[in-house]
Amino acid sequence: MRDFLLNDADRAFRADVREFLQRELLPRAADIEDRQDWDAVKHVVRALGAAGYLKLMFPDLYRGKLEHPGLTHATILSEEASYINYAFETTIATALSCAYPLHRHASERLRDAYLSPILEGTAIGAICVTEPNVGSDSAGMETRIDFDAARNEWVINGFKRYISNASVADVYIVYGLTDEGMTAVAVPKSANGIGFPRNYTFMGRRGCIVGEVKFDNCRVPADHLLGERGGGFRIMRGMFNFERAILGGSGLGVARSAFDIATAHAQTRTSFGQPLGCKQLIWDKIAQMSWRIDASELITYRATKMYDAGADGKALMKEAAMAKLVATETANYCANETVQILGGDGITKEYGRAEQLYRDARALTIVGGTSEVAKYLIAGRDLPDIRITL
Ligand SMILES: Cc1cc2nc3c(=O)[nH]c(=O)nc-3n(C[C@H](O)[C@H](O)[C@H](O)COP(=O)(O)OP(=O)(O)OC[C@H]3O[C@@H](n4cnc5c(N)ncnc54)[C@H](O)[C@@H]3O)c2cc1C
């Protein structure tokens, strides 16, 4: 049974959000994929914001139909958006990752200036962690954030790469080192000293802009600090937990989309006198996809339900990592097998989105912490008596 862990209100929400995305996102999905149409992305982000969907993670700000909005609903939104277009969904996920530290750790003034427009869909956010010498090993960060007491400002120097929404975002959550350790600050696009040297071309996720961000004596006022000096790692850990659960939703959406294409083809394509799905080598692939999707769904919504029930960051780390690992590996599995089931149709653009899903899925096991990092977080919990290292 699908949606086993969801209640009636959650299921009704899924129906609402699906109808909304079919109206707003589906007609624009081809332009996002084929023309990398940023205006189309922005249009749907604005529509989501106006409908209140970007506030799901923040019950104190949410004013919609749900009595208990939370991560479960944000993840349903991600799942349904990824089902239609994963590149678009990355813009929502990044907006939420940017909004989360602003909501929890920013001053009232900063929240008014940056958080509200993001949640209303009128501004875009970005997260800057990754650097040329720092990916999985975020502790080795080289970006400096120094305090200039004379001018009461933070001064940022460093280089970030692979940043989703680089150059199109209005506000950047930047992680770097102060003398006290990893620290987070908010930097508006208008700040002096921020630059965007270039964007990348990726095999998938077309329409999501990803690029470099350079900070060259970039200055922001003292109140742009998030939380405390040296408190950045704790903020990042909280962000990764919910980001990984949401990525579980993204994986699930991509996997389901591929599965629907594969099952339709297996029942309609005739080969050797029978529908393709009658052949054991094909129905085996369908069954393998099916159980992996169900397992992903159960593990993903277990993590979101735990989060919504108030599990603390440390307690949630394993379940969030598992959601990300299982659902994103499942997305790759399903996209790959779907291409195979479709044969030549699977690798052309002539037959639906199989080839796009295959290209899009590949990023899922890398972003937001790789599959290897997720396994480390899981095994770290399962082997409490020894210290395992990456
Ligand atoms: C499309 C896209 C969008 C992104 N968006 C953002 C963003 O918005 N903000 C941001 O900050 N970053 C972003 N990233 C960066 C992403 O988070 C990193 O790519 C990811 O964390 C992995 O880092 P890396 O690419 O440097 O790989 P590395 O850390 O160099 O790892 C390379 C490989 O080695 C493995 N590995 C590393 N160490 C070990 C070990 N000790 N044991 C075993 N295996 C290991 C990894 O799992 C991986 O498979 C994005 C990346 C992509 C591709």
CSV table of C-alpha atoms and ligand atoms in Angstrom, one decimal:
chain,number,residue,atom,x,y,z
A,1,MET,CA,0.0,0.0,0.0
A,2,ARG,CA,1.3,3.4,-1.0
A,3,ASP,CA,1.4,6.3,1.6
A,4,PHE,CA,1.2,3.7,4.4
A,5,LEU,CA,2.8,6.1,7.0
A,6,LEU,CA,0.7,9.1,6.0
A,7,ASN,CA,-2.6,10.1,7.5
A,8,ASP,CA,-5.8,11.3,5.8
A,9,ALA,CA,-4.7,15.0,6.1
A,10,ASP,CA,-1.3,14.1,4.5
A,11,ARG,CA,-3.0,12.2,1.7
A,12,ALA,CA,-5.4,15.1,1.0
A,13,PHE,CA,-2.4,17.4,1.0
A,14,ARG,CA,-0.7,15.2,-1.6
A,15,ALA,CA,-3.8,15.4,-3.8
A,16,ASP,CA,-3.9,19.2,-3.5
A,17,VAL,CA,-0.2,19.7,-4.2
A,18,ARG,CA,-0.3,17.3,-7.1
A,19,GLU,CA,-3.2,19.2,-8.7
A,20,PHE,CA,-1.3,22.5,-8.1
A,21,LEU,CA,1.9,21.2,-9.7
A,22,GLN,CA,0.1,19.7,-12.7
A,23,ARG,CA,-1.4,23.2,-13.3
A,24,GLU,CA,1.7,25.3,-12.6
A,25,LEU,CA,4.8,23.1,-13.2
A,26,LEU,CA,3.8,20.5,-15.8
A,27,PRO,CA,3.1,23.0,-18.6
A,28,ARG,CA,6.5,24.6,-18.0
A,29,ALA,CA,8.6,21.4,-17.4
A,30,ALA,CA,9.6,21.0,-21.1
A,31,ASP,CA,10.9,24.6,-21.2
A,32,ILE,CA,12.9,24.1,-18.0
A,33,GLU,CA,14.5,21.0,-19.5
A,34,ASP,CA,14.9,22.0,-23.1
A,35,ARG,CA,15.6,25.7,-22.8
A,36,GLN,CA,16.9,25.9,-19.2
A,37,ASP,CA,14.1,28.5,-18.8
A,38,TRP,CA,14.9,30.3,-15.5
A,39,ASP,CA,11.8,32.6,-15.9
A,40,ALA,CA,9.6,29.4,-15.9
A,41,VAL,CA,11.4,28.2,-12.7
A,42,LYS,CA,10.8,31.6,-11.1
A,43,HIS,CA,7.2,31.7,-12.1
A,44,VAL,CA,6.5,28.4,-10.4
A,45,VAL,CA,8.5,29.4,-7.3
A,46,ARG,CA,6.4,32.5,-7.0
A,47,ALA,CA,3.2,30.5,-7.4
A,48,LEU,CA,4.3,28.1,-4.7
A,49,GLY,CA,5.2,31.0,-2.4
A,50,ALA,CA,1.9,32.7,-3.0
A,51,ALA,CA,0.0,29.5,-2.2
A,52,GLY,CA,1.9,29.2,1.1
A,53,TYR,CA,3.6,25.9,0.2
A,54,LEU,CA,7.1,27.3,1.0
A,55,LYS,CA,6.1,27.8,4.7
A,56,LEU,CA,5.3,24.1,5.3
A,57,MET,CA,8.5,23.7,7.3
A,58,PHE,CA,7.7,26.6,9.6
A,59,PRO,CA,4.4,26.0,11.4
A,60,ASP,CA,4.6,29.4,13.2
A,61,LEU,CA,4.4,31.2,9.8
A,62,TYR,CA,2.2,28.8,7.9
A,63,ARG,CA,-1.5,30.0,7.4
A,64,GLY,CA,-2.9,27.2,5.2
A,65,LYS,CA,-5.3,24.3,5.5
A,66,LEU,CA,-3.1,21.8,7.4
A,67,GLU,CA,-3.4,21.6,11.2
A,68,HIS,CA,0.1,20.3,11.7
A,69,PRO,CA,2.3,21.2,8.7
A,70,GLY,CA,5.9,20.0,8.7
A,71,LEU,CA,8.7,18.2,7.0
A,72,THR,CA,6.4,15.4,6.0
A,73,HIS,CA,4.5,17.9,3.8
A,74,ALA,CA,7.6,19.6,2.5
A,75,THR,CA,8.8,16.2,1.5
A,76,ILE,CA,5.5,15.3,-0.2
A,77,LEU,CA,5.9,18.6,-2.1
A,78,SER,CA,9.4,17.6,-3.2
A,79,GLU,CA,8.3,14.1,-4.2
A,80,GLU,CA,5.5,15.4,-6.4
A,81,ALA,CA,7.6,18.2,-7.9
A,82,SER,CA,10.5,15.7,-8.6
A,83,TYR,CA,8.0,13.4,-10.3
A,84,ILE,CA,7.4,16.1,-12.9
A,85,ASN,CA,10.9,17.8,-13.0
A,86,TYR,CA,13.7,17.2,-10.5
A,87,ALA,CA,15.7,20.3,-11.6
A,88,PHE,CA,12.8,22.5,-10.6
A,89,GLU,CA,12.5,20.7,-7.2
A,90,THR,CA,16.2,21.5,-6.4
A,91,THR,CA,15.2,25.2,-6.3
A,92,ILE,CA,12.6,24.5,-3.6
A,93,ALA,CA,14.9,22.3,-1.6
A,94,THR,CA,17.7,24.9,-1.8
A,95,ALA,CA,15.2,27.7,-0.8
A,96,LEU,CA,14.2,25.6,2.3
A,97,SER,CA,17.9,24.9,3.2
A,98,CYS,CA,18.5,28.6,3.1
A,99,ALA,CA,15.3,29.5,5.0
A,100,TYR,CA,15.9,27.0,7.8
A,101,PRO,CA,19.0,28.7,9.4
A,102,LEU,CA,17.4,32.1,8.8
A,103,HIS,CA,14.3,31.0,10.6
A,104,ARG,CA,16.1,29.4,13.5
A,105,HIS,CA,19.2,31.5,13.9
A,106,ALA,CA,18.7,35.0,12.4
A,107,SER,CA,17.7,38.3,14.1
A,108,GLU,CA,14.2,39.6,13.6
A,109,ARG,CA,15.6,42.2,11.2
A,110,LEU,CA,17.3,39.6,9.1
A,111,ARG,CA,14.3,37.4,9.0
A,112,ASP,CA,12.2,40.3,7.7
A,113,ALA,CA,14.8,41.2,5.1
A,114,TYR,CA,15.6,37.7,3.8
A,115,LEU,CA,13.4,35.0,5.1
A,116,SER,CA,10.0,36.4,4.3
A,117,PRO,CA,10.7,37.0,0.6
A,118,ILE,CA,12.1,33.5,0.2
A,119,LEU,CA,9.0,32.0,1.8
A,120,GLU,CA,6.8,34.2,-0.2
A,121,GLY,CA,8.5,33.0,-3.4
A,122,THR,CA,9.7,36.5,-4.4
A,123,ALA,CA,13.4,35.8,-3.6
A,124,ILE,CA,15.7,32.9,-4.2
A,125,GLY,CA,18.2,31.4,-1.7
A,126,ALA,CA,21.5,29.5,-1.9
A,127,ILE,CA,23.8,27.6,0.4
A,128,CYS,CA,27.6,27.9,0.2
A,129,VAL,CA,29.4,24.9,1.7
A,130,THR,CA,31.5,23.2,-1.0
A,131,GLU,CA,34.9,24.5,-2.0
A,132,PRO,CA,37.6,23.4,-4.5
A,133,ASN,CA,39.4,21.5,-1.7
A,134,VAL,CA,36.3,20.7,0.4
A,135,GLY,CA,33.4,18.4,-0.5
A,136,SER,CA,32.5,15.5,1.7
A,137,ASP,CA,35.1,16.7,4.2
A,138,SER,CA,33.4,20.0,5.2
A,139,ALA,CA,35.6,20.3,8.3
A,140,GLY,CA,38.5,21.2,6.0
A,141,MET,CA,36.9,24.4,4.9
A,142,GLU,CA,39.2,27.2,3.9
A,143,THR,CA,36.9,30.2,3.5
A,144,ARG,CA,37.6,32.8,6.2
A,145,ILE,CA,35.0,34.9,8.0
A,146,ASP,CA,36.7,37.6,10.1
A,147,PHE,CA,35.3,40.3,12.3
A,148,ASP,CA,36.3,43.9,11.6
A,149,ALA,CA,35.5,45.5,15.0
A,150,ALA,CA,36.3,49.0,13.8
A,151,ARG,CA,33.5,48.8,11.2
A,152,ASN,CA,31.3,46.3,13.0
A,153,GLU,CA,31.3,44.1,9.9
A,154,TRP,CA,32.1,40.5,8.9
A,155,VAL,CA,34.7,40.2,6.2
A,156,ILE,CA,34.5,37.0,4.0
A,157,ASN,CA,37.3,35.7,1.8
A,158,GLY,CA,37.0,32.4,0.0
A,159,PHE,CA,35.8,30.5,-3.0
A,160,LYS,CA,32.8,28.2,-3.2
A,161,ARG,CA,31.9,25.8,-6.0
A,162,TYR,CA,29.0,23.7,-7.1
A,163,ILE,CA,26.5,26.2,-5.6
A,164,SER,CA,22.9,25.7,-6.7
A,165,ASN,CA,21.3,29.0,-7.6
A,166,ALA,CA,24.6,30.8,-7.7
A,167,SER,CA,24.2,34.2,-9.3
A,168,VAL,CA,20.4,34.0,-9.5
A,169,ALA,CA,19.9,33.7,-5.7
A,170,ASP,CA,19.2,36.9,-3.7
A,171,VAL,CA,20.7,35.7,-0.5
A,172,TYR,CA,23.5,33.2,0.3
A,173,ILE,CA,24.1,31.3,3.6
A,174,VAL,CA,27.9,31.1,3.7
A,175,TYR,CA,29.8,28.7,5.9
A,176,GLY,CA,33.4,29.6,6.7
A,177,LEU,CA,35.9,29.7,9.6
A,178,THR,CA,36.3,32.2,12.3
A,179,ASP,CA,38.8,31.8,15.1
A,180,GLU,CA,36.1,30.0,17.1
A,181,GLY,CA,35.5,27.4,14.3
A,182,MET,CA,32.9,27.0,11.6
A,183,THR,CA,30.5,29.9,11.4
A,184,ALA,CA,27.5,30.8,9.2
A,185,VAL,CA,26.6,34.3,7.9
A,186,ALA,CA,23.9,35.5,5.5
A,187,VAL,CA,25.2,37.4,2.5
A,188,PRO,CA,22.9,39.3,0.1
A,189,LYS,CA,23.7,39.3,-3.6
A,190,SER,CA,24.0,43.1,-3.3
A,191,ALA,CA,27.0,42.9,-0.9
A,192,ASN,CA,30.3,44.4,-2.1
A,193,GLY,CA,32.9,41.7,-2.9
A,194,ILE,CA,30.6,38.8,-3.9
A,195,GLY,CA,31.2,37.5,-7.4
A,196,PHE,CA,30.0,34.7,-9.7
A,197,PRO,CA,32.9,33.6,-11.9
A,198,ARG,CA,31.0,31.0,-13.9
A,199,ASN,CA,28.2,28.4,-14.1
A,200,TYR,CA,28.7,24.7,-14.8
A,201,THR,CA,27.2,22.5,-17.4
A,202,PHE,CA,25.9,19.2,-16.0
A,203,MET,CA,24.7,16.0,-17.6
A,204,GLY,CA,21.3,16.4,-15.9
A,205,ARG,CA,19.2,18.8,-13.7
A,206,ARG,CA,18.9,21.1,-16.7
A,207,GLY,CA,17.3,24.4,-15.7
A,208,CYS,CA,18.8,24.5,-12.2
A,209,ILE,CA,21.7,27.0,-12.3
A,210,VAL,CA,24.8,25.8,-10.4
A,211,GLY,CA,28.0,27.8,-10.3
A,212,GLU,CA,30.9,29.3,-8.4
A,213,VAL,CA,30.7,32.0,-5.8
A,214,LYS,CA,33.7,34.1,-4.9
A,215,PHE,CA,34.1,36.2,-1.8
A,216,ASP,CA,36.8,38.9,-2.1
A,217,ASN,CA,36.8,41.0,1.1
A,218,CYS,CA,33.1,40.7,1.0
A,219,ARG,CA,31.5,42.7,3.8
A,220,VAL,CA,28.2,42.3,5.7
A,221,PRO,CA,27.0,44.0,8.9
A,222,ALA,CA,27.6,42.3,12.3
A,223,ASP,CA,24.0,41.2,12.6
A,224,HIS,CA,24.3,39.0,9.5
A,225,LEU,CA,25.9,36.3,11.8
A,226,LEU,CA,23.6,33.2,12.2
A,227,GLY,CA,23.6,31.8,15.7
A,228,GLU,CA,26.9,32.1,17.4
A,229,ARG,CA,30.5,32.4,16.3
A,230,GLY,CA,31.8,28.8,15.9
A,231,GLY,CA,28.2,27.5,15.9
A,232,GLY,CA,28.1,26.8,12.2
A,233,PHE,CA,28.7,23.1,12.4
A,234,ARG,CA,25.6,22.6,14.6
A,235,ILE,CA,23.5,24.7,12.2
A,236,MET,CA,24.8,22.7,9.2
A,237,ARG,CA,24.1,19.4,10.9
A,238,GLY,CA,20.4,20.5,11.5
A,239,MET,CA,20.1,21.6,7.9
A,240,PHE,CA,21.5,18.4,6.5
A,241,ASN,CA,19.1,16.3,8.5
A,242,PHE,CA,16.0,17.8,7.0
A,243,GLU,CA,17.7,18.3,3.6
A,244,ARG,CA,18.4,14.5,3.4
A,245,ALA,CA,14.8,13.6,4.3
A,246,ILE,CA,13.7,16.0,1.5
A,247,LEU,CA,16.2,14.4,-0.8
A,248,GLY,CA,14.5,11.1,0.0
A,249,GLY,CA,11.3,12.7,-1.4
A,250,SER,CA,13.3,13.8,-4.5
A,251,GLY,CA,14.6,10.3,-5.1
A,252,LEU,CA,11.2,8.9,-4.6
A,253,GLY,CA,9.6,11.3,-7.1
A,254,VAL,CA,12.2,10.4,-9.8
A,255,ALA,CA,11.9,6.7,-9.1
A,256,ARG,CA,8.1,6.7,-9.3
A,257,SER,CA,8.3,8.7,-12.5
A,258,ALA,CA,10.6,6.2,-14.1
A,259,PHE,CA,8.5,3.3,-12.8
A,260,ASP,CA,5.3,4.6,-14.4
A,261,ILE,CA,7.1,4.9,-17.7
A,262,ALA,CA,8.5,1.4,-17.4
A,263,THR,CA,5.2,-0.3,-16.4
A,264,ALA,CA,3.3,1.5,-19.2
A,265,HIS,CA,5.9,0.3,-21.7
A,266,ALA,CA,6.1,-3.2,-20.4
A,267,GLN,CA,2.3,-3.6,-20.9
A,268,THR,CA,2.0,-2.1,-24.3
A,269,ARG,CA,5.1,-3.0,-26.2
A,270,THR,CA,4.9,-6.4,-27.9
A,271,SER,CA,8.0,-8.5,-28.3
A,272,PHE,CA,8.2,-12.2,-29.5
A,273,GLY,CA,4.4,-12.3,-29.7
A,274,GLN,CA,3.6,-11.1,-26.2
A,275,PRO,CA,3.6,-7.9,-24.1
A,276,LEU,CA,7.2,-7.3,-22.9
A,277,GLY,CA,6.0,-7.5,-19.3
A,278,CYS,CA,5.2,-11.2,-19.7
A,279,LYS,CA,8.9,-12.0,-20.0
A,280,GLN,CA,10.6,-13.0,-16.8
A,281,LEU,CA,13.7,-10.9,-17.3
A,282,ILE,CA,11.4,-7.8,-17.6
A,283,TRP,CA,8.9,-8.5,-14.8
A,284,ASP,CA,11.9,-9.2,-12.5
A,285,LYS,CA,13.0,-5.6,-13.2
A,286,ILE,CA,9.5,-4.3,-12.5
A,287,ALA,CA,9.3,-6.2,-9.2
A,288,GLN,CA,12.8,-5.0,-8.2
A,289,MET,CA,11.8,-1.4,-8.8
A,290,SER,CA,8.5,-1.8,-7.0
A,291,TRP,CA,9.9,-3.1,-3.7
A,292,ARG,CA,12.7,-0.5,-3.8
A,293,ILE,CA,10.2,2.3,-4.2
A,294,ASP,CA,8.0,1.0,-1.3
A,295,ALA,CA,11.1,0.6,0.9
A,296,SER,CA,12.2,4.2,0.0
A,297,GLU,CA,8.8,5.5,0.8
A,298,LEU,CA,8.6,3.8,4.2
A,299,ILE,CA,12.1,4.9,5.2
A,300,THR,CA,11.7,8.5,3.9
A,301,TYR,CA,8.4,9.1,5.7
A,302,ARG,CA,9.7,7.4,8.8
A,303,ALA,CA,12.4,10.1,8.9
A,304,THR,CA,10.0,13.0,8.3
A,305,LYS,CA,7.5,11.7,10.9
A,306,MET,CA,10.3,11.4,13.4
A,307,TYR,CA,11.3,15.0,12.6
A,308,ASP,CA,7.8,16.3,12.9
A,309,ALA,CA,7.4,14.5,16.2
A,310,GLY,CA,10.3,16.5,17.6
A,311,ALA,CA,13.3,14.0,17.3
A,312,ASP,CA,16.5,16.0,17.9
A,313,GLY,CA,19.2,16.4,15.3
A,314,LYS,CA,21.5,13.7,16.7
A,315,ALA,CA,18.7,11.2,17.0
A,316,LEU,CA,17.6,11.8,13.5
A,317,MET,CA,21.0,11.6,11.7
A,318,LYS,CA,20.8,7.8,10.9
A,319,GLU,CA,17.2,7.8,9.7
A,320,ALA,CA,17.7,10.9,7.6
A,321,ALA,CA,20.9,9.5,6.0
A,322,MET,CA,19.1,6.2,5.4
A,323,ALA,CA,16.2,8.0,3.6
A,324,LYS,CA,18.6,9.8,1.4
A,325,LEU,CA,20.7,6.8,0.7
A,326,VAL,CA,17.9,4.4,-0.1
A,327,ALA,CA,15.7,6.7,-2.1
A,328,THR,CA,18.4,8.2,-4.2
A,329,GLU,CA,20.0,4.8,-5.0
A,330,THR,CA,16.5,3.7,-5.9
A,331,ALA,CA,16.0,6.6,-8.2
A,332,ASN,CA,19.2,5.6,-10.1
A,333,TYR,CA,18.2,2.0,-10.1
A,334,CYS,CA,14.8,2.7,-11.5
A,335,ALA,CA,16.0,5.3,-14.1
A,336,ASN,CA,18.6,2.8,-15.3
A,337,GLU,CA,16.2,-0.1,-15.6
A,338,THR,CA,13.5,2.0,-17.2
A,339,VAL,CA,16.0,3.0,-20.0
A,340,GLN,CA,16.8,-0.7,-20.4
A,341,ILE,CA,13.1,-1.8,-20.6
A,342,LEU,CA,12.5,0.9,-23.2
A,343,GLY,CA,15.5,-0.1,-25.3
A,344,GLY,CA,16.2,2.5,-28.1
A,345,ASP,CA,13.2,4.5,-27.0
A,346,GLY,CA,14.8,4.9,-23.6
A,347,ILE,CA,17.8,6.8,-24.9
A,348,THR,CA,16.1,9.1,-27.3
A,349,LYS,CA,14.1,12.2,-26.5
A,350,GLU,CA,11.4,10.9,-28.8
A,351,TYR,CA,9.8,8.7,-26.1
A,352,GLY,CA,8.9,10.6,-22.9
A,353,ARG,CA,11.4,11.4,-20.2
A,354,ALA,CA,13.3,8.1,-19.6
A,355,GLU,CA,16.6,9.5,-20.8
A,356,GLN,CA,16.1,12.7,-18.8
A,357,LEU,CA,15.3,10.8,-15.6
A,358,TYR,CA,18.5,8.7,-16.1
A,359,ARG,CA,20.6,11.9,-16.4
A,360,ASP,CA,18.8,13.7,-13.6
A,361,ALA,CA,19.0,10.8,-11.1
A,362,ARG,CA,22.8,10.7,-11.3
A,363,ALA,CA,23.2,13.9,-9.2
A,364,LEU,CA,21.0,12.5,-6.4
A,365,THR,CA,23.6,10.2,-4.9
A,366,ILE,CA,26.1,13.0,-4.8
A,367,VAL,CA,24.3,16.2,-3.6
A,368,GLY,CA,23.5,16.8,0.0
A,369,GLY,CA,26.2,14.2,1.1
A,370,THR,CA,27.2,11.3,-1.1
A,371,SER,CA,26.0,7.7,-0.6
A,372,GLU,CA,29.4,6.9,0.9
A,373,VAL,CA,28.9,9.7,3.5
A,374,ALA,CA,25.4,8.4,4.2
A,375,LYS,CA,26.7,4.9,4.9
A,376,TYR,CA,29.3,6.3,7.3
A,377,LEU,CA,26.5,8.1,9.2
A,378,ILE,CA,24.5,4.9,9.4
A,379,ALA,CA,27.3,2.6,10.4
A,380,GLY,CA,28.6,5.1,12.9
A,381,ARG,CA,25.3,4.6,14.8
A,382,ASP,CA,25.3,0.8,14.4
A,383,LEU,CA,28.9,0.4,15.7
A,384,PRO,CA,28.7,2.6,18.8
A,385,ASP,CA,31.7,0.9,20.6
A,386,ILE,CA,34.2,1.8,17.9
A,387,ARG,CA,35.1,5.1,16.2
A,388,ILE,CA,34.7,4.6,12.5
A,389,THR,CA,36.2,7.3,10.2
A,390,LEU,CA,35.7,8.3,6.7
B,1,LIG,C1,24.4,19.5,-9.1
B,1,LIG,C2,25.1,19.8,-7.8
B,1,LIG,C3,24.5,20.8,-7.0
B,1,LIG,C4,25.2,21.1,-5.8
B,1,LIG,N1,24.7,22.1,-5.0
B,1,LIG,C5,25.4,22.5,-3.9
B,1,LIG,C6,25.0,23.6,-3.1
B,1,LIG,O1,24.0,24.2,-3.4
B,1,LIG,N2,25.8,24.0,-2.1
B,1,LIG,C7,26.9,23.3,-1.7
B,1,LIG,O2,27.6,23.8,-0.8
B,1,LIG,N3,27.3,22.3,-2.4
B,1,LIG,C8,26.6,21.8,-3.5
B,1,LIG,N4,27.0,20.7,-4.2
B,1,LIG,C9,28.2,20.0,-3.9
B,1,LIG,C10,27.9,18.7,-3.3
B,1,LIG,O3,27.4,18.8,-2.0
B,1,LIG,C11,29.3,17.9,-3.3
B,1,LIG,O4,29.5,17.6,-4.7
B,1,LIG,C12,29.3,16.7,-2.5
B,1,LIG,O5,29.2,17.0,-1.1
B,1,LIG,C13,30.5,15.8,-2.7
B,1,LIG,O6,31.7,16.5,-2.6
B,1,LIG,P1,32.7,16.5,-3.8
B,1,LIG,O7,32.0,16.7,-5.1
B,1,LIG,O8,33.8,17.5,-3.5
B,1,LIG,O9,33.3,15.0,-3.8
B,1,LIG,P2,34.4,14.4,-2.8
B,1,LIG,O10,34.2,14.8,-1.4
B,1,LIG,O11,35.8,14.8,-3.4
B,1,LIG,O12,34.2,12.9,-3.0
B,1,LIG,C14,34.5,12.2,-4.2
B,1,LIG,C15,34.0,10.8,-4.1
B,1,LIG,O13,34.8,10.1,-3.0
B,1,LIG,C16,34.0,9.7,-2.0
B,1,LIG,N5,34.7,9.8,-0.8
B,1,LIG,C17,35.2,11.0,-0.2
B,1,LIG,N6,35.8,10.7,0.9
B,1,LIG,C18,35.7,9.4,1.1
B,1,LIG,C19,36.1,8.5,2.2
B,1,LIG,N7,36.8,9.0,3.2
B,1,LIG,N8,35.8,7.2,2.1
B,1,LIG,C20,35.1,6.7,1.0
B,1,LIG,N9,34.7,7.5,0.0
B,1,LIG,C21,35.0,8.8,0.1
B,1,LIG,C22,32.7,10.5,-2.1
B,1,LIG,O14,31.6,9.8,-1.5
B,1,LIG,C23,32.6,10.6,-3.6
B,1,LIG,O15,32.0,9.5,-4.2
B,1,LIG,C24,26.4,20.4,-5.4
B,1,LIG,C25,26.9,19.4,-6.3
B,1,LIG,C26,26.2,19.1,-7.5
B,1,LIG,C27,26.8,18.1,-8.3
